[in-house]
């Protein structure tokens, strides 16, 4: 068949051959690229049809050259350029004006819908898939737990869990895989504190279900037995089956007054109501439970393990942090065995180290939006349906905003001069800005507090490489020797 086709090509007059070649490339062109004549698009390459520049970008990330990949194109094309990633034509928008544009865009211009695989595992009602009015309502439910006024009542609980977990881990193992340990700890704290689920058997079960579900996000959505995607869907079913009875129980406890409406995020969801407000359905609660678990898990666990990494390598910073933490203990007025909200807020230097770490190595490299209408930015046309990719590295490493940007200097966050808006964006900004930043701060500071005051640790592989895929990725999972030492006070 192929042979005869080739033979018949050979027989054709050259002019016909040329015509066929032109026609077929035109067909391919129309198939893969819509016609954007008349649009003033920025510079950049759409790469190969379908795969575009995805592979080149992912390879750069793996070699920890993601920042450079972006920067090379900014130098060539300016702060806005076009490319093709994850199956769609994409605008990469960088720089302060660009960040302001993306973070300021409302639903009529851009949606923050995640990739399809995430929507299927997290469910059709998860936060970023909701229409704006419902989005605002569900987010209000999350914020009523995550805002500082509520969160401060959970510091003791968080502190007890973290201290116990660190002590257990240091007793049980000679070498601790810090990345996995911080994931386990983050998950346990999220179940107990964020969601008010403290049954150990259920937590263990959820942990293994989520581990399978997390794998499905990066999978190709093909529903065949044995694929990560199909396993992810099955894991979602098991998660739903575990959470439904918990929701039911919380409903009863809220009704008979044994559960406070601010006890945890699920209680907050169940307490949403009022005039003209349709309460959240069980499915809406479950989908957003899963969504929050996804939004909070890797990012917060990453920050904690990166702090462990940084403090193991930089004795000067370690000593300053230890000094700050010990002085907090020294000022403690007897009695209290656990950290308090006031004490957490005194950990200014420790947090400035975490902030600087997130400047140099942001847990989230960037994120996608999709344009919902034709729009313009910086003189360029952005057609409807394109992806927009914002990235943190360009402004984080811009010497106009951060003097001597390659130097690790936590004091830039203690300076009186405020950081210009939309230049430091580890938590994003604007409407979709992270609402878990306070929770992440309290959790990270509590872990560091106990680590520096009660433990000593060192890296087993001091030369371990850290790349991105796309989160910061220590190549051997950051093994550490963790030993507890006698309490100082
Ligand atoms: C160090 C830890 C964390 C980092 C670096 C981080 C980073 C981010 C970033 C950059 C965004 C904005 C995404 C965008 O605009 O495209 C975001 C959104 C969000 N984060 Fe976080 N996050 C962290 C922890 C958490 C935690 C602990 C929670 C929940 C308890 C959480 C919940 C959310 C939610 C719900 C959104 C979506 C907000 C919206 O779309 O309105 N995050 N996060
Ligand atoms: C994390 O939790 C899993 C499941 O409970 C356990 O098998 C594993 O050993 C834990 N890893 C670390 C480093 O704590
Ligand atoms: C499933 O996920 C694992 C771990 O992320 C990965 O190594 C494996 O290649 C994936 N399998 C498929 C078929 O994508
Ligand atoms: C309230 O409801 C919960 C869940 O049904 C039940 O376990 C508990 O005993 C009830 N408490 C009171 C005081 O009625
Ligand atoms: C530093 C760190 O903890 N990196 C981890 C961040 O999360 C991803 C995804 O789970 C891991 O692969 C990294 O090792």
XYZ file of C-alpha atoms and ligand atoms in Angstrom:
588
model
C 0.000 0.000 0.000
C 2.697 2.480 1.051
C 4.924 1.305 -1.778
C 2.252 1.763 -4.394
C 1.558 5.228 -3.019
C 5.223 6.148 -3.316
C 5.306 4.719 -6.828
C 2.296 6.685 -7.915
C 3.957 9.853 -6.506
C 7.024 9.083 -8.615
C 4.875 8.842 -11.691
C 3.286 12.250 -11.215
C 4.397 15.324 -13.089
C 6.505 17.592 -10.835
C 3.948 20.401 -10.884
C 1.254 18.131 -9.422
C 3.682 16.996 -6.764
C 4.402 20.586 -5.786
C 0.691 21.291 -5.656
C 0.075 18.295 -3.406
C 2.909 19.311 -1.106
C 1.545 22.833 -0.783
C -1.993 21.585 -0.251
C -0.983 19.096 2.428
C 1.165 21.600 4.318
C -1.691 24.060 4.132
C -3.966 21.352 5.530
C -1.520 20.670 8.380
C -1.145 24.395 8.973
C -4.908 24.835 9.255
C -5.210 21.742 11.415
C -2.619 22.782 13.966
C -2.602 26.547 13.810
C -5.641 28.688 13.635
C -5.168 31.654 11.393
C -3.979 34.594 13.473
C -3.395 36.999 10.586
C -4.706 40.370 11.665
C -3.632 39.659 15.262
C -0.528 41.425 16.509
C 1.105 38.526 18.346
C 4.336 38.901 20.338
C 7.572 37.220 19.236
C 8.438 33.652 20.101
C 8.156 30.220 18.617
C 5.124 27.957 18.620
C 7.568 25.076 18.126
C 6.426 21.836 16.569
C 2.743 21.235 15.971
C 0.985 19.737 19.032
C 4.054 19.295 21.243
C 5.281 22.853 20.758
C 8.061 23.794 23.173
C 6.792 21.621 26.070
C 9.631 19.165 25.831
C 12.305 21.829 25.600
C 10.804 23.627 28.635
C 10.423 20.448 30.704
C 13.988 19.408 29.863
C 15.223 22.828 30.992
C 13.278 22.443 34.263
C 14.830 19.022 34.877
C 18.297 20.515 34.476
C 17.322 23.422 36.745
C 17.496 25.826 33.813
C 13.784 26.736 33.819
C 14.570 30.315 34.871
C 17.178 30.542 32.104
C 14.754 29.130 29.509
C 12.320 31.938 30.324
C 15.048 34.579 30.597
C 16.580 33.710 27.191
C 13.222 34.287 25.540
C 12.607 37.523 27.456
C 15.968 38.817 26.230
C 15.068 37.865 22.678
C 11.387 38.849 22.496
C 10.725 41.122 25.487
C 8.680 40.474 28.642
C 5.776 38.958 26.671
C 6.380 36.109 24.243
C 4.453 33.309 22.663
C 5.169 29.605 22.844
C 3.267 26.328 22.858
C 2.994 24.286 26.063
C 0.877 21.467 27.428
C -1.047 21.199 24.204
C -2.063 24.856 23.777
C -0.638 28.037 22.287
C 0.625 30.031 25.244
C 1.584 33.587 26.146
C 4.278 33.786 28.742
C 3.791 37.087 30.542
C 6.583 38.321 32.809
C 7.665 41.501 34.564
C 5.800 43.770 36.968
C 3.277 45.235 34.470
C 2.639 41.727 33.132
C 2.091 40.309 36.612
C -0.288 43.162 37.383
C -2.188 42.414 34.195
C -2.546 38.661 34.845
C -3.315 38.929 38.562
C -5.730 41.776 37.949
C -7.673 40.050 35.154
C -11.246 39.152 36.049
C -13.356 36.203 34.866
C -14.541 38.082 31.761
C -10.931 38.062 30.465
C -9.227 35.053 32.044
C -10.243 31.891 33.831
C -7.985 30.005 36.231
C -9.225 26.575 35.169
C -6.635 23.887 35.857
C -5.696 21.070 33.437
C -8.495 18.624 32.670
C -6.858 15.797 34.629
C -6.998 17.858 37.797
C -10.640 18.744 37.274
C -11.536 15.079 36.907
C -9.770 13.966 40.080
C -10.737 17.023 42.144
C -14.267 17.025 40.737
C -16.430 19.353 38.710
C -17.240 21.584 41.693
C -13.670 22.306 42.742
C -12.908 25.974 43.377
C -11.205 26.893 40.125
C -13.936 25.288 37.992
C -16.829 27.187 39.572
C -18.589 30.188 38.045
C -17.579 33.396 39.795
C -20.451 33.831 42.315
C -20.118 30.253 43.574
C -16.312 30.549 43.542
C -16.550 33.554 45.854
C -18.891 31.716 48.223
C -16.767 28.558 48.494
C -13.615 30.639 48.941
C -15.321 32.590 51.698
C -15.899 29.248 53.451
C -12.193 28.411 53.204
C -11.112 31.873 54.312
C -13.347 31.808 57.380
C -11.063 29.050 58.644
C -7.748 30.181 57.122
C -7.811 33.866 58.142
C -5.573 34.871 61.032
C -8.416 35.466 63.511
C -9.520 31.838 63.198
C -6.164 30.240 62.617
C -4.681 31.559 65.859
C -6.900 29.151 67.819
C -5.267 26.168 66.108
C -1.616 26.923 66.846
C -1.525 24.700 69.947
C -3.071 21.764 68.115
C -0.626 22.134 65.238
C 2.283 22.452 67.645
C 1.426 19.231 69.505
C 1.097 17.228 66.286
C 4.367 18.520 64.841
C 6.383 18.002 68.022
C 5.099 14.436 68.463
C 5.751 13.577 64.844
C 9.337 14.897 64.900
C 10.107 12.974 68.098
C 8.611 9.766 66.713
C 10.488 10.052 63.432
C 13.861 10.723 65.074
C 13.395 7.691 67.345
C 12.197 5.340 64.611
C 14.893 5.925 61.995
C 18.605 6.473 61.682
C 18.207 8.197 58.342
C 15.059 10.212 57.616
C 13.988 10.900 54.022
C 13.130 14.557 54.674
C 11.037 15.115 51.518
C 8.765 12.146 52.245
C 8.673 12.923 55.955
C 7.571 16.531 55.334
C 4.888 15.218 52.968
C 3.634 12.805 55.631
C 3.686 15.486 58.310
C 1.968 18.057 56.059
C -0.738 15.527 55.251
C -1.305 14.573 58.871
C -1.529 18.201 59.998
C -3.905 18.995 57.115
C -6.225 16.094 58.044
C -6.264 16.896 61.771
C -6.189 20.691 61.796
C -7.539 21.808 58.412
C -10.273 19.198 58.071
C -10.873 17.975 61.625
C -10.295 14.325 60.709
C -8.255 12.639 63.437
C -8.977 8.922 63.090
C -5.559 7.380 62.396
C -6.891 4.567 60.220
C -8.817 7.008 58.025
C -5.788 9.326 57.734
C -3.549 6.414 56.635
C -6.181 5.332 54.098
C -6.606 8.867 52.743
C -2.850 9.253 52.505
C -2.485 6.249 50.206
C -5.568 7.259 48.168
C -4.179 10.770 47.665
C -0.744 9.433 46.732
C -2.447 7.613 43.845
C -4.639 10.606 42.988
C -1.648 13.001 42.906
C -0.022 10.815 40.228
C -3.066 11.167 37.998
C -2.628 14.950 37.469
C 0.407 14.525 35.311
C -1.040 11.547 33.478
C -2.543 11.363 30.030
C -6.323 11.126 30.459
C -6.948 7.696 28.942
C -9.481 5.570 30.774
C -7.892 2.123 30.324
C -7.196 -0.415 33.093
C -3.781 -0.018 34.697
C -3.107 3.608 33.708
C -2.278 6.192 36.371
C -5.333 8.100 35.254
C -7.754 5.204 35.802
C -6.134 4.456 39.161
C -6.583 8.116 40.068
C -10.300 7.951 39.325
C -10.638 4.837 41.507
C -8.739 6.621 44.292
C -11.173 9.527 44.034
C -14.077 7.096 44.592
C -12.396 5.759 47.733
C -11.783 9.304 49.019
C -15.458 10.175 48.496
C -16.527 7.023 50.360
C -14.314 7.957 53.319
C -15.357 11.613 53.512
C -19.145 11.259 53.125
C -19.692 9.683 56.585
C -17.416 12.337 58.114
C -19.542 15.109 56.599
C -22.678 13.381 57.921
C -21.245 13.171 61.425
C -20.153 16.811 61.372
C -23.646 17.838 60.301
C -25.102 16.081 63.349
C -22.497 17.540 65.659
C -23.134 21.045 64.343
C -26.865 20.514 64.831
C -26.537 19.381 68.447
C -23.938 22.017 69.227
C -21.009 19.712 69.950
C -18.981 21.078 67.023
C -18.014 24.712 66.577
C -18.758 26.157 63.106
C -15.105 27.352 62.947
C -13.595 24.017 64.067
C -12.262 23.092 60.618
C -12.803 23.794 56.917
C -15.552 21.162 56.555
C -17.450 22.702 59.481
C -17.012 26.129 57.824
C -18.370 24.770 54.528
C -21.375 23.275 56.337
C -22.042 26.571 58.081
C -22.313 28.598 54.874
C -25.840 29.860 54.594
C -28.099 32.844 54.895
C -30.714 34.505 52.804
C -30.656 33.679 49.063
C -27.669 31.392 49.536
C -27.856 27.801 48.363
C -25.869 25.800 50.961
C -22.962 23.678 49.712
C -23.912 20.165 48.638
C -21.974 17.149 49.917
C -20.314 16.855 46.519
C -19.264 20.523 46.518
C -17.726 19.988 49.959
C -15.876 16.841 48.888
C -14.553 18.364 45.661
C -13.221 21.367 47.525
C -11.762 19.206 50.275
C -9.799 17.424 47.530
C -8.931 20.735 45.841
C -7.577 22.201 49.088
C -5.593 19.066 49.779
C -3.990 19.438 46.336
C -3.406 23.200 46.619
C -1.855 22.911 50.072
C 0.102 19.701 49.978
C 3.179 19.800 47.752
C 3.776 23.534 48.092
C 3.752 23.593 51.895
C 5.688 20.315 52.217
C 8.281 21.658 49.771
C 8.847 24.839 51.753
C 9.464 22.828 54.942
C 11.946 20.455 53.338
C 13.736 23.321 51.592
C 14.132 25.000 55.010
C 15.650 21.766 56.361
C 18.016 21.784 53.368
C 18.973 25.448 53.749
C 19.565 25.290 57.506
C 21.690 22.160 57.176
C 23.970 24.028 54.761
C 24.211 27.541 56.164
C 25.496 27.651 59.737
C 25.328 31.430 59.990
C 21.625 31.505 59.179
C 21.012 28.422 61.316
C 22.616 30.119 64.310
C 20.618 33.321 63.879
C 17.382 31.350 63.638
C 18.283 29.267 66.667
C 19.025 32.444 68.603
C 15.627 33.881 67.702
C 13.816 30.671 68.650
C 15.679 30.291 71.948
C 14.932 33.874 72.907
C 11.226 33.154 72.343
C 11.470 30.226 74.758
C 13.440 32.346 77.240
C 10.704 34.999 77.296
C 8.014 32.405 77.904
C 6.096 32.983 81.137
C 6.060 29.461 82.680
C 3.294 26.948 82.250
C 2.733 27.033 78.515
C 4.172 23.934 76.894
C 3.115 24.783 73.358
C 3.719 27.702 71.036
C 1.216 30.531 71.018
C 0.050 32.799 68.205
C 1.953 35.703 69.758
C 5.160 33.661 69.809
C 4.746 32.595 66.181
C 4.435 36.261 65.240
C 7.738 37.019 66.953
C 9.585 34.693 64.536
C 10.361 37.542 62.144
C 13.890 36.574 61.168
C 12.977 32.901 60.695
C 10.155 33.860 58.362
C 12.366 36.261 56.419
C 14.651 33.294 55.676
C 11.658 31.325 54.379
C 10.596 34.336 52.286
C 14.052 34.693 50.797
C 14.127 30.957 50.083
C 10.805 31.298 48.223
C 12.230 34.237 46.265
C 15.218 32.250 45.050
C 13.397 28.905 44.739
C 9.648 29.558 44.540
C 7.659 26.382 45.425
C 5.346 27.142 42.494
C 7.269 28.072 39.346
C 4.204 29.801 37.884
C 0.688 28.941 36.818
C -1.701 28.982 33.884
C -4.760 31.004 32.974
C -6.921 30.734 29.858
C -8.181 33.809 28.028
C -11.988 33.861 27.899
C -12.199 36.739 25.407
C -9.981 38.483 22.874
C -7.960 41.024 24.798
C -4.784 43.100 24.512
C -1.688 43.654 26.599
C 1.393 45.809 25.942
C 0.209 46.475 22.397
C -0.213 42.773 21.594
C -3.441 40.937 20.840
C -4.277 37.944 23.021
C -6.822 35.800 21.210
C -9.537 34.026 23.161
C -8.735 30.448 24.236
C -4.967 30.852 24.566
C -3.092 29.831 27.678
C -1.396 32.518 29.719
C 1.563 31.459 31.858
C 2.803 33.719 34.650
C 6.158 32.930 36.236
C 7.746 34.061 39.488
C 11.429 33.893 38.542
C 11.679 36.915 36.221
C 10.713 39.556 38.805
C 12.209 37.591 41.736
C 15.589 37.827 40.009
C 15.227 41.396 38.695
C 17.894 43.703 40.123
C 15.525 46.651 39.817
C 13.399 45.143 42.593
C 15.886 42.953 44.469
C 19.361 44.411 44.773
C 22.078 41.888 44.046
C 19.430 39.252 43.288
C 21.678 36.185 43.275
C 22.807 36.820 46.868
C 20.797 35.035 49.557
C 19.896 37.889 51.877
C 16.899 37.490 54.240
C 17.353 41.068 55.496
C 15.692 42.411 52.325
C 12.409 41.254 53.882
C 13.131 43.007 57.150
C 13.988 46.322 55.520
C 11.595 49.216 55.988
C 11.316 49.761 52.260
C 8.269 47.804 51.089
C 8.629 45.412 48.154
C 6.904 46.843 45.056
C 3.515 45.222 44.337
C 3.423 42.203 42.003
C 7.188 41.647 42.037
C 7.448 39.133 44.900
C 4.830 36.537 44.045
C 5.448 33.091 45.617
C 1.784 33.206 46.701
C 0.531 34.934 43.559
C -1.473 38.166 43.907
C -4.894 39.625 43.206
C -8.124 37.658 43.090
C -6.516 34.202 43.035
C -3.808 34.973 45.574
C -3.061 32.062 47.898
C -5.384 32.011 50.902
C -3.281 29.384 52.697
C -0.213 31.611 53.158
C -0.839 32.234 56.877
C -1.477 28.543 57.481
C 1.732 27.683 55.609
C 3.628 30.292 57.631
C 2.432 28.969 61.001
C 3.100 25.366 60.002
C 6.587 26.052 58.620
C 7.626 28.195 61.592
C 6.382 25.595 64.072
C 8.409 22.876 62.376
C 11.547 25.023 62.303
C 11.024 26.047 65.930
C 11.062 22.441 67.151
C 13.839 21.398 64.805
C 16.315 24.041 65.955
C 15.437 23.914 69.663
C 15.168 20.126 70.155
C 17.047 18.429 67.333
C 20.221 18.362 65.353
C 20.387 17.290 61.769
C 22.782 16.977 58.867
C 22.493 16.053 55.221
C 23.525 12.496 54.378
C 24.450 13.602 50.820
C 25.782 17.146 51.148
C 26.173 17.366 47.357
C 22.626 16.302 46.535
C 21.455 18.139 43.406
C 18.197 20.089 43.396
C 16.424 20.392 40.048
C 12.780 21.147 39.187
C 10.096 18.843 37.816
C 8.450 21.332 38.076
C 8.589 21.639 41.885
C 12.029 21.847 43.555
C 13.284 18.271 43.448
C 16.167 16.931 45.552
C 17.474 13.988 43.560
C 17.669 11.512 46.468
C 14.752 12.778 48.586
C 16.951 14.755 51.000
C 18.084 12.063 53.448
C 19.115 13.535 56.826
C 20.429 12.268 60.127
C 17.969 13.608 62.698
C 18.718 13.259 66.409
C 16.847 14.740 69.338
C 18.828 16.486 72.032
C 17.909 17.357 75.600
C 15.426 20.238 75.870
C 17.230 23.555 76.412
C 14.789 25.002 78.889
C 4.288 27.564 50.896
C 3.105 27.133 50.603
C 2.240 27.632 49.481
C 2.585 28.284 48.323
C 3.968 28.690 47.847
C 1.346 28.539 47.594
C 1.275 29.204 46.386
C 0.092 29.562 45.758
C 0.009 30.377 44.569
C 1.194 30.941 43.794
C -1.303 30.547 44.274
C -1.888 31.382 43.131
C -2.037 30.581 41.905
C -2.405 31.452 40.726
O -2.703 32.650 40.851
O -2.377 30.936 39.611
C -2.062 29.811 45.263
C -3.428 29.728 45.282
C -4.137 29.025 46.239
N -3.623 28.412 47.370
Fe -1.677 28.294 47.882
N 0.304 28.042 48.317
C 0.794 27.482 49.470
C 0.073 26.881 50.479
C -1.295 26.761 50.501
C -2.048 26.175 51.584
C -1.451 25.612 52.864
C -3.368 26.252 51.218
C -4.599 25.801 51.979
C -4.644 25.502 53.221
C -3.439 26.898 49.924
C -4.604 27.160 49.239
C -4.679 27.856 48.052
C -5.918 28.115 47.354
C -7.307 27.667 47.777
C -5.591 28.846 46.199
C -6.543 29.332 45.108
C -7.077 30.696 45.408
C -7.982 31.187 44.293
O -7.949 30.670 43.170
O -8.738 32.094 44.577
N -2.167 27.194 49.525
N -1.182 29.235 46.160
C 5.312 8.185 55.365
O 4.089 7.493 55.586
C 4.031 6.219 54.991
C 2.614 5.686 55.193
O 2.225 5.783 56.509
C 5.094 5.315 55.612
O 5.066 4.035 55.019
C 6.460 5.957 55.400
O 7.455 5.180 56.045
C 6.488 7.367 55.938
N 7.771 7.964 55.573
C 8.461 8.774 56.343
C 9.786 9.237 55.849
O 8.060 9.153 57.428
C 2.651 6.551 36.672
O 3.249 7.371 37.659
C 4.557 6.995 38.018
C 5.020 7.857 39.164
O 4.703 9.205 38.983
C 5.466 7.103 36.802
O 6.781 6.726 37.132
C 4.922 6.212 35.697
O 5.687 6.378 34.534
C 3.463 6.557 35.406
N 2.924 5.578 34.467
C 2.347 5.941 33.328
C 1.811 4.842 32.499
O 2.241 7.115 32.996
C -24.182 14.972 69.011
O -24.097 14.266 67.789
C -22.985 13.359 67.668
C -22.997 12.774 66.275
O -24.212 12.195 65.961
C -23.100 12.295 68.761
O -22.004 11.408 68.650
C -23.107 12.976 70.094
O -23.288 12.003 71.102
C -24.220 14.017 70.202
N -24.063 14.764 71.438
C -25.087 15.230 72.152
C -24.751 15.953 73.418
O -26.245 15.063 71.807
C 12.117 20.046 48.277
C 10.949 19.145 48.112
O 10.307 18.788 49.086
N 10.611 18.804 46.892
C 9.448 18.011 46.579
C 8.293 18.917 46.194
O 7.177 18.134 45.797
C 7.425 17.287 44.699
C 6.135 16.594 44.343
O 5.628 15.854 45.372
C 8.534 16.303 45.042
O 8.814 15.478 43.938
C 9.765 17.068 45.456
O 10.771 16.171 45.846
